[in-house]
mmCIF file of C-alpha atoms in Angstrom:
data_model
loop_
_atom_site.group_PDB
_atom_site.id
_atom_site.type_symbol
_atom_site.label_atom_id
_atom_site.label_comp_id
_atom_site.label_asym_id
_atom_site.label_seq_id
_atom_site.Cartn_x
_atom_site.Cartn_y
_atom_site.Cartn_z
ATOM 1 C CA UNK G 21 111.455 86.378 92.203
ATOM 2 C CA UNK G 22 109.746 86.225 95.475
ATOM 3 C CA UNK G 23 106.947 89.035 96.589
ATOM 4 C CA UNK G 24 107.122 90.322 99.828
ATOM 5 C CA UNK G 25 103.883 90.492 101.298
ATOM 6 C CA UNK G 26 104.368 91.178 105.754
ATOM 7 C CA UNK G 27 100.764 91.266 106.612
ATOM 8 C CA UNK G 28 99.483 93.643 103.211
ATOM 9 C CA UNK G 29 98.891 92.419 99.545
ATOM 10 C CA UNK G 30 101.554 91.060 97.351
ATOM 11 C CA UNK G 31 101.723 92.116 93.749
ATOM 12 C CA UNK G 32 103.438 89.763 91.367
ATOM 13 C CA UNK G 33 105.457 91.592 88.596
ATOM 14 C CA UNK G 34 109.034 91.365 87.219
ATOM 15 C CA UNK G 35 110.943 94.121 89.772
ATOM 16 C CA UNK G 36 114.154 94.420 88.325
ATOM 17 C CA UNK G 37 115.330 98.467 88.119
ATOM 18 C CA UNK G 38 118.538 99.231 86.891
ATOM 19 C CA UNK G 39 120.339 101.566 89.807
ATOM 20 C CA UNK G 40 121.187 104.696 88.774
ATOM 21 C CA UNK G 41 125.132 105.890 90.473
ATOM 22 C CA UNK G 42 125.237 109.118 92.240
ATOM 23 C CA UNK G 43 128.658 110.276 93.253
ATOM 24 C CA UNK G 44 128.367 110.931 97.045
ATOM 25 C CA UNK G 45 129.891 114.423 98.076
ATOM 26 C CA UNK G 46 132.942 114.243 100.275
ATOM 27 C CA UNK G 47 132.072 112.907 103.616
ATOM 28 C CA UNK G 48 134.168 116.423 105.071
ATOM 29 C CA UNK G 49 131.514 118.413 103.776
ATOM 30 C CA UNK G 50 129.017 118.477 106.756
ATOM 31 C CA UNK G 51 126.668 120.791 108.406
ATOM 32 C CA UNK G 52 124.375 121.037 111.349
ATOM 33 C CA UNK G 53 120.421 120.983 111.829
ATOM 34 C CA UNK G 54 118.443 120.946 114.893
ATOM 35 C CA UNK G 55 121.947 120.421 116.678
ATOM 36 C CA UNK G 56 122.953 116.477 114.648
ATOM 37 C CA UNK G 57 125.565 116.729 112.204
ATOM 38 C CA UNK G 58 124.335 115.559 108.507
ATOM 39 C CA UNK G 59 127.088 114.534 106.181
ATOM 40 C CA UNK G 60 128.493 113.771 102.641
ATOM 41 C CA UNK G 61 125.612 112.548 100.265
ATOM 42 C CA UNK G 62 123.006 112.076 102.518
ATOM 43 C CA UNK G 63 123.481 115.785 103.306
ATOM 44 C CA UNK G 64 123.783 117.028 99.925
ATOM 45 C CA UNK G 65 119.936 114.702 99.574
ATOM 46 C CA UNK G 66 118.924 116.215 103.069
ATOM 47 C CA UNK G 67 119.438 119.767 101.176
ATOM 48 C CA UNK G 68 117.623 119.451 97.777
ATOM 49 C CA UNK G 69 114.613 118.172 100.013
ATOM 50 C CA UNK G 70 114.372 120.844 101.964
ATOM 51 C CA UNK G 71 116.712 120.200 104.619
ATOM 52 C CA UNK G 72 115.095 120.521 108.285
ATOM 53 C CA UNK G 73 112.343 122.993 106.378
ATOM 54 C CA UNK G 74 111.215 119.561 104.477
ATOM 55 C CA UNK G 75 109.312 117.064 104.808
ATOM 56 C CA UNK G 76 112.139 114.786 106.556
ATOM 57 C CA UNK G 77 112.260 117.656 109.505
ATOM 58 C CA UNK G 78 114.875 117.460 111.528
ATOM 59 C CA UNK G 79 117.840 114.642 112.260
ATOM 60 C CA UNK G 80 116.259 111.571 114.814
ATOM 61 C CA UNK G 81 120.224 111.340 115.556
ATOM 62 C CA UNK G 82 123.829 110.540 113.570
ATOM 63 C CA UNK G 83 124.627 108.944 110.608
ATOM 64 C CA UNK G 84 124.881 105.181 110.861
ATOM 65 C CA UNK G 85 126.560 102.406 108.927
ATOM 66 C CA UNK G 86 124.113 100.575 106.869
ATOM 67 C CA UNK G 87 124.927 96.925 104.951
ATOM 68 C CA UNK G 88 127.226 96.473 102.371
ATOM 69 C CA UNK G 89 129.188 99.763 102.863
ATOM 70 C CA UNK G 90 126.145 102.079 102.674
ATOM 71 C CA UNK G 91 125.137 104.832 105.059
ATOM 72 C CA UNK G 92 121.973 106.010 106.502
ATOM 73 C CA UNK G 93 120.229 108.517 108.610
ATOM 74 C CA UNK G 94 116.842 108.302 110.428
ATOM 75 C CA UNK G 95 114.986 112.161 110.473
ATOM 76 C CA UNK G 96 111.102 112.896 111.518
ATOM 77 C CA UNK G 97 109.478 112.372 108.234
ATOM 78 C CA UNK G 98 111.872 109.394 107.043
ATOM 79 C CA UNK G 99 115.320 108.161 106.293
ATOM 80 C CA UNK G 100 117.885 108.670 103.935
ATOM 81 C CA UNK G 101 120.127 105.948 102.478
ATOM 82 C CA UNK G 102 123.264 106.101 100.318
ATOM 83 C CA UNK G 103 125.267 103.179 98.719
ATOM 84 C CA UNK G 104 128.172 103.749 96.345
ATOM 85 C CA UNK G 105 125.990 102.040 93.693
ATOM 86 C CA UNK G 106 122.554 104.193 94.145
ATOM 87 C CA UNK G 107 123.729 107.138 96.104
ATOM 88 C CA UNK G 108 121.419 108.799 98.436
ATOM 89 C CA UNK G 109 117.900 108.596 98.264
ATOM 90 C CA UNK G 110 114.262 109.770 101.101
ATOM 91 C CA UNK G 111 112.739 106.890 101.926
ATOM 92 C CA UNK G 112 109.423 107.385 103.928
ATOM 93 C CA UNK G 113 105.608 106.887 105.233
ATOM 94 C CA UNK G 114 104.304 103.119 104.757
ATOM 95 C CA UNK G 115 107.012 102.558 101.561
ATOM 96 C CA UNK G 116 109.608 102.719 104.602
ATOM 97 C CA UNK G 117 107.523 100.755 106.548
ATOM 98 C CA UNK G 118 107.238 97.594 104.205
ATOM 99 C CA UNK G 119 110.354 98.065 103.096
ATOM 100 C CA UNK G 120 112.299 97.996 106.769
ATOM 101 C CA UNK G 121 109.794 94.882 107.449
ATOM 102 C CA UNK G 122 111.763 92.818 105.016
ATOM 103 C CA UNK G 123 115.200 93.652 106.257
ATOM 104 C CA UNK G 124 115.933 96.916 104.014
ATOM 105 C CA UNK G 125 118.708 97.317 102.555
ATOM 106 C CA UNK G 126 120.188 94.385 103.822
ATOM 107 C CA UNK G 127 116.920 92.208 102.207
ATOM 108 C CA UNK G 128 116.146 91.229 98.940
ATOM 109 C CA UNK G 129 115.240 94.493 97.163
ATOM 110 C CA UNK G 130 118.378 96.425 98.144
ATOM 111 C CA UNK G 131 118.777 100.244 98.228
ATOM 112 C CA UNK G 132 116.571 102.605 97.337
ATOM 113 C CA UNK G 133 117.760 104.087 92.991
ATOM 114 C CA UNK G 134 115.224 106.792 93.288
ATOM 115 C CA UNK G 135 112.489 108.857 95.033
ATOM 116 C CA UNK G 136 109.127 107.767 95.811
ATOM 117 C CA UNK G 137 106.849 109.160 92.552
ATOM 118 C CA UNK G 138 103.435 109.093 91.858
ATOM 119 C CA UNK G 139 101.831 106.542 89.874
ATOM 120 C CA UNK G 140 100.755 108.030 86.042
ATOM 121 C CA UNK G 141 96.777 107.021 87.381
ATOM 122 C CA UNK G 142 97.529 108.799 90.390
ATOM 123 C CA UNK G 143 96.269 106.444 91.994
ATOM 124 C CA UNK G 144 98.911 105.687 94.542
ATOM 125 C CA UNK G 145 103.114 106.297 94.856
ATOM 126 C CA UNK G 146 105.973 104.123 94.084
ATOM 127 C CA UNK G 147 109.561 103.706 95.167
ATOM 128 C CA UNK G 148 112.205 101.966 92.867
ATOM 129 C CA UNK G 149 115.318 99.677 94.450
ATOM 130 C CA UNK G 150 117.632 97.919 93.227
ATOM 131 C CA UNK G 151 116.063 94.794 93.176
ATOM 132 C CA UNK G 152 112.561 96.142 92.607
ATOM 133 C CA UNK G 153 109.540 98.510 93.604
ATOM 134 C CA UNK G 154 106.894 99.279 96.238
ATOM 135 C CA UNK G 155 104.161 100.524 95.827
ATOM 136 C CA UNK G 156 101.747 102.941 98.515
ATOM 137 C CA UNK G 157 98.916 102.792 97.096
ATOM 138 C CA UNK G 158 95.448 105.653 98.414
ATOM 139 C CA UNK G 159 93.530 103.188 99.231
ATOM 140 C CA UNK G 160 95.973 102.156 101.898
ATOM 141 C CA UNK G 161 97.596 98.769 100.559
ATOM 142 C CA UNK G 162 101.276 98.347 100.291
ATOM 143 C CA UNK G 163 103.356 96.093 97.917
ATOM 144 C CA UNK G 164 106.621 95.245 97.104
ATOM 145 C CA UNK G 165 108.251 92.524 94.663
ATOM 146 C CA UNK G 166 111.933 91.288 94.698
#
């Protein structure tokens, strides 16, 4: 287990999350916003958050391959991923920040399994992946163990 730190504080704690499968809609299912093309799972995700109405806003461009056979798509607010394993999941704010820093998806902590949540204390958000968590916390501090 190794925590990730990149310039904020580390937590140690066990990260493992089990990653939850998500059958990806057919990738000829597609539709347009703000003139880019969103497709398959990460536009059937795009639409249950809102779509270009949401907090992502609209597309930054197209959909691009991402490691080990996943896809991904940068909008305003964020990014979507989507792996076979974890299909597609927001990832956004500082959480996408720290977790980009140590290589993403392709890094230790893999794919995002869920949405960013807030903690029970309320006291900050957290983000599940495959290979662990980050947390946002309000006073500003970001951490992330793999």
């Amino acid at each position: 287990m190794a925590a990730v730190a990149l310039g904020f504080t580390a937590v140690a704690m066990c990260g493992t999350v089990a990653a939850r499968a998500e059958q990806s809609e057919s990738t000829d299912k597609s539709a347009t916003y703000c003139r880019l093309r969103v497709h398959g799972g990460i536009l059937a995700k795009y639409v249950r958050v809102g779509s270009d109405k949401g907090k992502l806003g609209c597309p930054l461009g197209i959909e691009q391959r991402a490691a080990g056979g996943g896809r991904m798509q940068q909008f305003d607010g964020g990014s979507i991923y989507w792996s076979q394993a974890t299909g597609a999941h927001a990832v956004s704010g500082r959480i996408l920040d720290l977790w980009q820093g140590s290589r993403g998806e392709a890094g230790c902590i893999g794919y995002p399994t869920d949405d960013e949540s807030v903690t029970p204390d309320r006291r900050g958000h957290y983000q599940h992946f495959q290979h662990g968590t980050i947390w946002r916390w309000n006073d500003g501090k970001v951490s992330a163990v793999c």
